[in-house]
Coordinates of C-alpha atoms in Angstrom, one line a residue:
Chain A
X1 CA -1.3 -1.6 31.0
X2 CA -3.0 -4.9 31.3
X3 CA -6.3 -3.0 30.8
X4 CA -4.9 -1.6 27.5
X5 CA -4.1 -5.2 26.4
X6 CA -7.7 -6.1 27.0
X7 CA -8.9 -3.0 25.1
X8 CA -6.9 -4.3 22.2
X9 CA -8.5 -7.8 22.5
X10 CA -11.9 -6.1 22.5
X11 CA -11.1 -4.1 19.4
X12 CA -9.8 -7.2 17.6
X13 CA -12.4 -9.7 18.6
X14 CA -15.6 -7.7 19.0
X15 CA -15.0 -5.0 16.5
X16 CA -12.8 -7.0 14.0
X17 CA -10.1 -4.3 13.8
X18 CA -6.9 -5.8 12.3
X19 CA -7.2 -9.0 14.6
X20 CA -4.2 -10.5 12.9
X21 CA -2.0 -7.9 14.6
X22 CA -3.9 -6.6 17.5
X23 CA -4.2 -10.1 19.1
X24 CA -0.4 -10.8 19.1
X25 CA 0.3 -7.2 20.1
X26 CA -2.2 -7.3 22.9
X27 CA -1.0 -10.6 24.2
X28 CA 2.6 -9.4 24.0
X29 CA 1.6 -6.4 26.1
X30 CA 0.0 -8.8 28.6
X31 CA 3.1 -10.9 28.9
X32 CA 5.3 -7.8 29.1
X33 CA 3.6 -6.7 32.2
X34 CA 3.9 -9.9 34.2
X35 CA 6.1 -9.0 37.2
X36 CA 9.3 -11.1 37.9
X37 CA 8.9 -13.4 34.9
X38 CA 11.4 -11.4 32.8
X39 CA 9.7 -12.4 29.5
X40 CA 10.8 -9.2 27.7
X41 CA 14.2 -8.7 29.3
X42 CA 17.5 -10.3 28.3
X43 CA 17.1 -14.0 27.8
X44 CA 13.3 -13.8 28.0
X45 CA 11.7 -15.2 24.9
X46 CA 10.0 -12.0 23.7
X47 CA 13.1 -10.0 24.6
X48 CA 15.1 -12.3 22.3
X49 CA 12.5 -12.1 19.5
X50 CA 12.7 -8.3 19.8
X51 CA 16.4 -8.4 19.4
X52 CA 16.3 -10.9 16.6
X53 CA 13.8 -9.1 14.4
X54 CA 12.8 -5.6 15.5
X55 CA 16.0 -4.0 16.8
X56 CA 17.6 -4.9 13.5
X57 CA 14.5 -4.2 11.3
X58 CA 14.4 -7.7 10.0
X59 CA 10.7 -8.5 10.5
X60 CA 9.3 -5.5 8.7
X61 CA 11.5 -6.4 5.7
X62 CA 10.2 -10.0 5.7
X63 CA 6.6 -8.7 5.9
X64 CA 7.3 -6.5 2.8
X65 CA 8.3 -9.7 0.9
X66 CA 5.0 -11.1 1.7
X67 CA 3.2 -7.9 0.7
X68 CA 5.0 -8.0 -2.6
X69 CA 4.0 -11.5 -3.2
X70 CA 0.3 -10.7 -2.4
X71 CA 0.1 -7.5 -4.5
X72 CA -1.0 -7.4 -8.1
X73 CA 0.5 -4.3 -9.7
X74 CA -1.6 -4.8 -12.8
X75 CA -4.1 -1.9 -12.1
X76 CA -1.1 0.4 -11.7
X77 CA 0.5 -0.8 -14.9
X78 CA -2.8 -0.3 -16.8
X79 CA -3.0 3.3 -15.8
X80 CA 0.4 4.5 -14.5
X81 CA -0.8 8.1 -14.2
X82 CA -2.7 7.2 -11.0
X83 CA 0.6 6.7 -9.3
X84 CA 0.6 10.5 -8.8
X85 CA -2.3 10.1 -6.5
X86 CA -0.2 7.8 -4.4
X87 CA 2.5 10.4 -4.3
X88 CA 0.1 13.2 -3.2
X89 CA -1.2 11.1 -0.3
X90 CA 2.3 11.0 1.1
X91 CA 1.8 14.7 2.0
X92 CA 0.2 13.3 5.1
X93 CA 3.7 12.2 6.3
X94 CA 5.6 15.4 5.6
X95 CA 2.7 17.8 6.6
X96 CA 2.5 16.1 9.9
X97 CA 6.3 16.3 10.3
X98 CA 6.0 20.1 10.2
X99 CA 3.0 20.0 12.5
X100 CA 4.7 17.8 15.1
X101 CA 7.8 20.0 15.1
X102 CA 5.6 23.1 15.4
X103 CA 3.8 21.6 18.4
X104 CA 7.0 20.8 20.1
X105 CA 8.3 24.3 19.4
X106 CA 5.2 25.8 21.1
X107 CA 5.8 23.5 24.1
X108 CA 2.6 21.4 23.7
X109 CA 4.6 18.2 23.2
X110 CA 8.2 17.3 23.6
X111 CA 9.3 15.6 20.5
X112 CA 12.8 15.7 18.9
X113 CA 13.1 16.0 15.1
X114 CA 13.7 12.3 14.9
X115 CA 10.6 11.5 17.0
X116 CA 8.5 13.9 14.8
X117 CA 9.8 12.2 11.7
X118 CA 9.0 8.7 13.0
X119 CA 5.5 9.7 14.2
X120 CA 4.7 11.4 10.9
X121 CA 5.3 8.1 9.0
X122 CA 2.0 6.8 10.5
X123 CA 0.4 9.0 7.8
X124 CA 1.7 6.5 5.2
X125 CA -0.8 4.0 6.6
X126 CA 1.7 1.3 6.3
X127 CA 2.4 -0.9 9.3
X128 CA 5.7 -2.5 8.4
X129 CA 7.2 0.8 7.2
X130 CA 6.1 2.5 10.4
X131 CA 7.8 -0.2 12.5
X132 CA 10.9 -0.1 10.2
X133 CA 11.3 3.7 10.8
X134 CA 10.3 3.7 14.4
X135 CA 12.9 1.1 15.3
X136 CA 15.6 3.2 13.6
X137 CA 14.6 6.7 14.6
X138 CA 12.6 6.5 17.8
X139 CA 12.8 3.0 19.5
X140 CA 11.2 4.3 22.7
X141 CA 8.0 5.3 20.9
X142 CA 7.8 2.0 19.0
X143 CA 4.9 0.4 21.0
X144 CA 2.6 3.5 20.8
X145 CA 3.4 4.1 17.2
X146 CA 2.7 0.5 16.1
X147 CA -0.6 0.5 18.0
X148 CA -1.5 3.9 16.5
X149 CA -0.6 2.8 12.9
X150 CA -2.5 -0.5 13.0
X151 CA -5.5 1.0 14.8
X152 CA -5.8 3.7 12.2
X153 CA -5.4 1.2 9.3
X154 CA -8.3 -0.7 10.8
X155 CA -10.2 2.5 11.1
X156 CA -9.8 3.5 7.4
X157 CA -13.5 2.9 6.7
X158 CA -14.4 5.2 9.6
X159 CA -11.9 8.0 9.1
X160 CA -11.8 8.4 5.3
X161 CA -15.4 8.7 4.1
X162 CA -16.3 11.9 5.9
X163 CA -13.1 13.6 4.5
X164 CA -13.7 12.2 1.0
X165 CA -17.3 13.4 1.0
X166 CA -16.4 16.9 2.4
X167 CA -14.0 17.5 -0.4
X168 CA -16.0 16.2 -3.4
X169 CA -19.3 17.2 -5.0
X170 CA -22.0 14.7 -5.8
X171 CA -21.2 15.0 -9.5
X172 CA -17.5 14.3 -9.0
X173 CA -18.3 11.2 -7.0
X174 CA -20.5 10.0 -9.9
X175 CA -17.7 10.3 -12.5
X176 CA -17.2 7.0 -14.3
X177 CA -13.7 6.0 -15.4
X178 CA -13.0 4.5 -18.7
X179 CA -12.1 0.8 -18.9
X180 CA -8.4 0.0 -18.7
X181 CA -6.0 -1.5 -21.2
X182 CA -4.8 -5.0 -21.1
X183 CA -1.6 -5.7 -19.1
X184 CA 0.6 -8.5 -20.4
X185 CA 2.3 -11.1 -18.3
X186 CA 5.7 -9.9 -19.5
X187 CA 4.9 -6.4 -18.4
X188 CA 4.0 -7.5 -14.9
X189 CA 7.2 -9.5 -14.8
X190 CA 9.3 -6.5 -15.8
X191 CA 7.7 -4.2 -13.3
X192 CA 9.6 -5.2 -10.1
X193 CA 12.9 -5.1 -11.9
X194 CA 12.1 -1.6 -13.3
X195 CA 11.1 -0.3 -9.9
X196 CA 14.2 -1.7 -8.3
X197 CA 16.5 -0.2 -10.8
X198 CA 14.8 3.2 -10.3
X199 CA 15.2 2.9 -6.6
X200 CA 18.8 2.1 -6.9
X201 CA 19.3 5.2 -9.2
X202 CA 17.1 7.7 -7.3
X203 CA 17.0 6.7 -3.7
X204 CA 19.3 3.8 -2.6
X205 CA 18.2 4.3 1.1
X206 CA 14.8 2.9 0.2
X207 CA 16.2 -0.2 -1.4
X208 CA 15.9 -2.6 1.6
X209 CA 12.1 -2.0 1.7
X210 CA 11.6 -1.7 -2.0
X211 CA 14.0 -4.5 -2.7
X212 CA 12.0 -6.9 -0.5
X213 CA 8.8 -5.8 -2.0
X214 CA 10.0 -6.2 -5.6
X215 CA 11.5 -9.6 -4.7
X216 CA 8.2 -10.9 -3.4
X217 CA 6.4 -9.5 -6.5
X218 CA 8.9 -11.0 -8.9
X219 CA 8.5 -14.4 -7.3
X220 CA 4.8 -14.0 -7.8
X221 CA 4.9 -12.8 -11.4
X222 CA 7.6 -15.1 -12.6
X223 CA 5.0 -17.8 -12.5
X224 CA 7.5 -20.7 -12.2
X225 CA 7.9 -20.8 -8.4
X226 CA 4.4 -21.1 -7.2
X227 CA 5.6 -22.8 -4.1
X228 CA 7.8 -19.9 -3.0
X229 CA 5.1 -17.4 -3.8
X230 CA 2.6 -19.3 -1.7
X231 CA 5.0 -19.5 1.2
X232 CA 5.7 -15.8 1.1
X233 CA 2.0 -15.0 0.9
X234 CA 1.0 -17.3 3.7
X235 CA 3.4 -19.2 5.9
X236 CA 6.2 -16.7 6.1
X237 CA 4.1 -13.6 6.5
X238 CA 2.0 -15.4 9.2
X239 CA 5.0 -16.5 11.2
X240 CA 6.6 -13.2 11.0
X241 CA 3.4 -11.5 12.0
X242 CA 3.2 -13.5 15.1
X243 CA 6.8 -12.7 16.1
X244 CA 6.4 -9.0 15.1
X245 CA 3.1 -8.6 17.0
X246 CA 4.5 -10.2 20.2
X247 CA 7.7 -8.1 20.0
X248 CA 5.9 -4.9 19.4
X249 CA 3.5 -5.8 22.3
X250 CA 6.5 -6.0 24.6
X251 CA 7.0 -2.3 24.1
X252 CA 3.6 -1.8 25.7
X253 CA 5.3 -1.8 29.1
X254 CA 3.9 0.9 31.4
X255 CA 7.0 3.0 31.6
X256 CA 7.0 3.4 27.8
X257 CA 3.3 3.6 27.0
X258 CA 1.7 5.5 29.9
X259 CA 3.4 8.8 29.1
X260 CA 2.0 12.0 27.6
X261 CA 3.8 11.4 24.4
X262 CA 1.5 8.5 23.6
X263 CA -1.5 10.8 23.4
X264 CA 0.5 13.1 21.1
X265 CA 1.3 10.1 18.9
X266 CA -2.3 9.0 18.7
X267 CA -3.5 12.6 17.8
X268 CA -0.7 13.3 15.3
X269 CA -1.1 9.9 13.7
X270 CA -4.8 10.6 13.1
X271 CA -3.9 14.1 11.7
X272 CA -1.3 12.5 9.4
X273 CA -3.8 10.0 8.1
X274 CA -6.5 12.6 7.5
X275 CA -4.1 15.0 5.7
X276 CA -2.9 12.1 3.5
X277 CA -6.5 11.3 2.5
X278 CA -7.3 14.9 1.8
X279 CA -4.2 15.5 -0.3
X280 CA -5.0 12.4 -2.4
X281 CA -8.6 13.5 -3.0
X282 CA -7.4 17.1 -3.9
X283 CA -4.8 15.7 -6.3
X284 CA -7.6 13.6 -7.8
X285 CA -9.6 16.7 -8.4
X286 CA -6.7 18.5 -10.0
X287 CA -5.9 15.6 -12.3
X288 CA -9.6 15.3 -13.3
X289 CA -9.5 18.9 -14.4
X290 CA -6.2 18.6 -16.3
X291 CA -6.4 15.1 -17.8
X292 CA -8.2 14.2 -20.9
X293 CA -9.7 11.1 -19.4
X294 CA -12.1 11.5 -16.5
X295 CA -10.7 10.7 -13.1
X296 CA -12.9 10.2 -10.1
X297 CA -11.3 12.1 -7.2
X298 CA -12.4 9.4 -4.7
X299 CA -9.7 7.1 -5.9
X300 CA -7.2 9.7 -4.6
X301 CA -8.1 8.7 -1.1
X302 CA -6.8 5.2 -1.8
X303 CA -3.3 6.7 -2.3
X304 CA -2.6 6.2 1.4
X305 CA -1.3 2.6 1.4
X306 CA -3.5 0.4 3.6
X307 CA -4.0 -2.2 0.8
X308 CA -6.7 -3.1 -0.1
X309 CA -8.9 -1.5 2.5
X310 CA -8.5 2.1 1.2
X311 CA -9.4 1.0 -2.3
X312 CA -12.5 -0.8 -1.0
X313 CA -13.5 2.3 0.8
X314 CA -13.1 4.5 -2.3
X315 CA -15.2 1.9 -4.2
X316 CA -17.9 1.9 -1.5
X317 CA -18.2 5.7 -1.3
X318 CA -18.4 5.9 -5.1
X319 CA -21.2 3.3 -5.1
X320 CA -23.2 5.3 -2.5
X321 CA -23.5 8.1 -5.1
X322 CA -24.0 5.8 -8.1
X323 CA -24.5 2.0 -7.5
X324 CA -23.4 1.1 -11.0
X325 CA -20.0 2.8 -10.7
X326 CA -17.4 0.2 -9.8
X327 CA -14.1 2.0 -8.9
X328 CA -12.3 -0.8 -7.2
X329 CA -9.8 -1.7 -9.9
X330 CA -9.2 2.0 -10.6
X331 CA -8.6 2.7 -6.9
X332 CA -6.1 -0.2 -6.7
X333 CA -3.7 1.7 -8.9
X334 CA -3.1 4.6 -6.5
X335 CA -3.4 2.2 -3.6
X336 CA -0.4 0.0 -4.6
X337 CA 1.5 3.2 -5.7
X338 CA 0.9 4.4 -2.2
X339 CA 2.9 1.4 -0.9
X340 CA 5.8 2.4 -3.1
X341 CA 5.3 6.0 -2.2
X342 CA 5.5 5.5 1.5
X343 CA 8.6 3.3 1.1
X344 CA 10.2 6.1 -0.8
X345 CA 9.2 8.6 1.9
X346 CA 10.7 6.3 4.5
X347 CA 13.9 6.3 2.5
X348 CA 13.9 10.1 2.4
X349 CA 13.4 10.2 6.2
X350 CA 16.2 7.7 6.8
X351 CA 18.6 9.6 4.5
X352 CA 17.9 12.9 6.4
X353 CA 18.2 11.6 10.0
Chain B
X1 CA 13.3 24.4 13.7
X2 CA 9.9 24.8 12.0
X3 CA 11.7 26.2 9.0
X4 CA 13.9 23.2 8.9
X5 CA 10.9 20.9 9.0
X6 CA 9.3 22.8 6.1
X7 CA 12.6 22.3 4.2
X8 CA 12.4 18.6 4.8
X9 CA 8.8 18.6 3.7
X10 CA 9.6 20.2 0.4
X11 CA 12.6 17.8 -0.1
X12 CA 10.6 14.8 0.9
X13 CA 7.6 15.5 -1.3
X14 CA 9.9 16.5 -4.1
X15 CA 11.7 13.1 -4.0
X16 CA 8.5 11.1 -3.8
X17 CA 7.0 13.0 -6.8
X18 CA 10.2 12.8 -8.8
X19 CA 10.4 9.0 -8.1
X20 CA 6.8 8.3 -9.1
X21 CA 6.8 10.7 -12.1
X22 CA 9.9 9.0 -13.4
X23 CA 8.2 5.7 -12.8
X24 CA 5.1 6.7 -14.8
X25 CA 7.3 7.7 -17.8
X26 CA 9.5 4.6 -17.6
X27 CA 6.4 2.4 -17.4
X28 CA 4.8 4.1 -20.4
X29 CA 8.0 3.8 -22.3
X30 CA 8.3 0.1 -21.2
X31 CA 4.7 -0.5 -22.4
X32 CA 5.5 1.0 -25.9
X33 CA 8.7 -1.0 -26.1
X34 CA 7.0 -4.3 -25.2
X35 CA 4.2 -3.5 -27.6
X36 CA 6.8 -3.0 -30.4
X37 CA 9.0 -6.0 -29.7
X38 CA 6.7 -8.5 -28.0
X39 CA 3.3 -7.6 -29.4
X40 CA 2.2 -11.2 -29.1
X41 CA 2.3 -11.0 -25.3
X42 CA -0.6 -8.5 -25.4
X43 CA -2.8 -10.5 -27.8
X44 CA -5.7 -12.5 -26.6
X45 CA -5.9 -16.1 -27.6
X46 CA -8.5 -15.7 -30.4
X47 CA -12.0 -16.7 -29.4
X48 CA -12.7 -19.9 -31.4
X49 CA -16.5 -19.8 -31.5
X50 CA -17.4 -17.4 -34.4
X51 CA -15.1 -18.8 -37.0
X52 CA -15.9 -22.4 -36.2
X53 CA -19.6 -21.6 -36.2
X54 CA -19.3 -20.2 -39.7
X55 CA -17.3 -23.3 -40.7
X56 CA -20.0 -25.5 -39.4
X57 CA -22.6 -23.6 -41.4
X58 CA -20.5 -23.8 -44.5
X59 CA -20.2 -27.6 -44.0
X60 CA -24.0 -27.9 -43.5
X61 CA -24.5 -25.9 -46.7
X62 CA -22.1 -28.0 -48.6
X63 CA -23.8 -31.3 -47.5
X64 CA -27.3 -30.0 -48.3
X65 CA -26.1 -28.9 -51.7
X66 CA -24.5 -32.3 -52.3
X67 CA -27.7 -34.1 -51.2
X68 CA -29.8 -31.9 -53.6
X69 CA -27.4 -32.7 -56.3
X70 CA -27.7 -36.5 -55.6
X71 CA -31.5 -36.3 -55.6
X72 CA -31.7 -34.5 -58.9
X73 CA -29.3 -36.9 -60.7

């Protein structure tokens, strides 16, 4: 297990994969495996952190506030239709749920329905949501799931482009999108309230996650509490990330991690991620055919959350075909819709199980 | 059990789509509403350069005309 911690350090430091999380997680794993010190048990400092913030799902919620404060929903407001791409990409979650259940049925892995649901949420490419769901539905698998989710988020630039290229033609990748309309300050300010009201009406189970997200965003867009907005974006999210990373790392104890299920989680997580990307791109192609305005299918791949990495990848792949085609702002629309989409999907899973 | 999972898949994707489609319509409607009642929030602050340039030219023209007039008289 200590070896795995060092692999995480290597990935974070030498390869630059999500160092903000993999360093605390790796070190948490290291501390968790020190014999006799009882760091992760009752009364141990990481054990207490775990009880204080992961067991009761507090830390993921706090992270969501920070994410809300950091996210500019302007690109989504300028072209709301692109939210549908963010919905399509959530197919990765539910497609994998079926896959995981099927594999258990055939005796390849041994996952219960709850476990399968928790694993499939990795396809939402959203770290806090994954931890939120895992701590509720499958606490034993938390360590492996968090490591899988954050590793795949870091690997977005490696995993996504081959899928995107396989599903689109050169002409489709060259499609230029029309410039967007102006979004007013008032409109941005109304957005978090509108989304929250919709959540309460349609899916109250999602309101902890969406509520925190919209609170953070409202603080940002209200424009009068710059201090709070800065704290949410920097100090709060940084402190919580340290606590969250260490606590998640404590689940990297050998008896939880070195089990065959971990391999299953890593494989299914990758599948979930790939299906999500593919579903987004295919939805992009369909929308391009049906819609009056041209839509570049590449931005569909940004529908998996992973803000803003997935949008950057869409932009880069587009530029490889046509260097003058800047898709970044267009891709941010489905990207931020993906965050809302995966929070909604999480709410659905919570209401079922 | 697989059938059950497929049922959850349809339910889940259905809810995600319904949520985001409703959101798209509500946002469109909200945009129209804001455009109707608060059109000023969408307007750019008018770029000052072209009008003031023309004003300056007008002033120059007026001064030259005045000078000509003085010289003639």
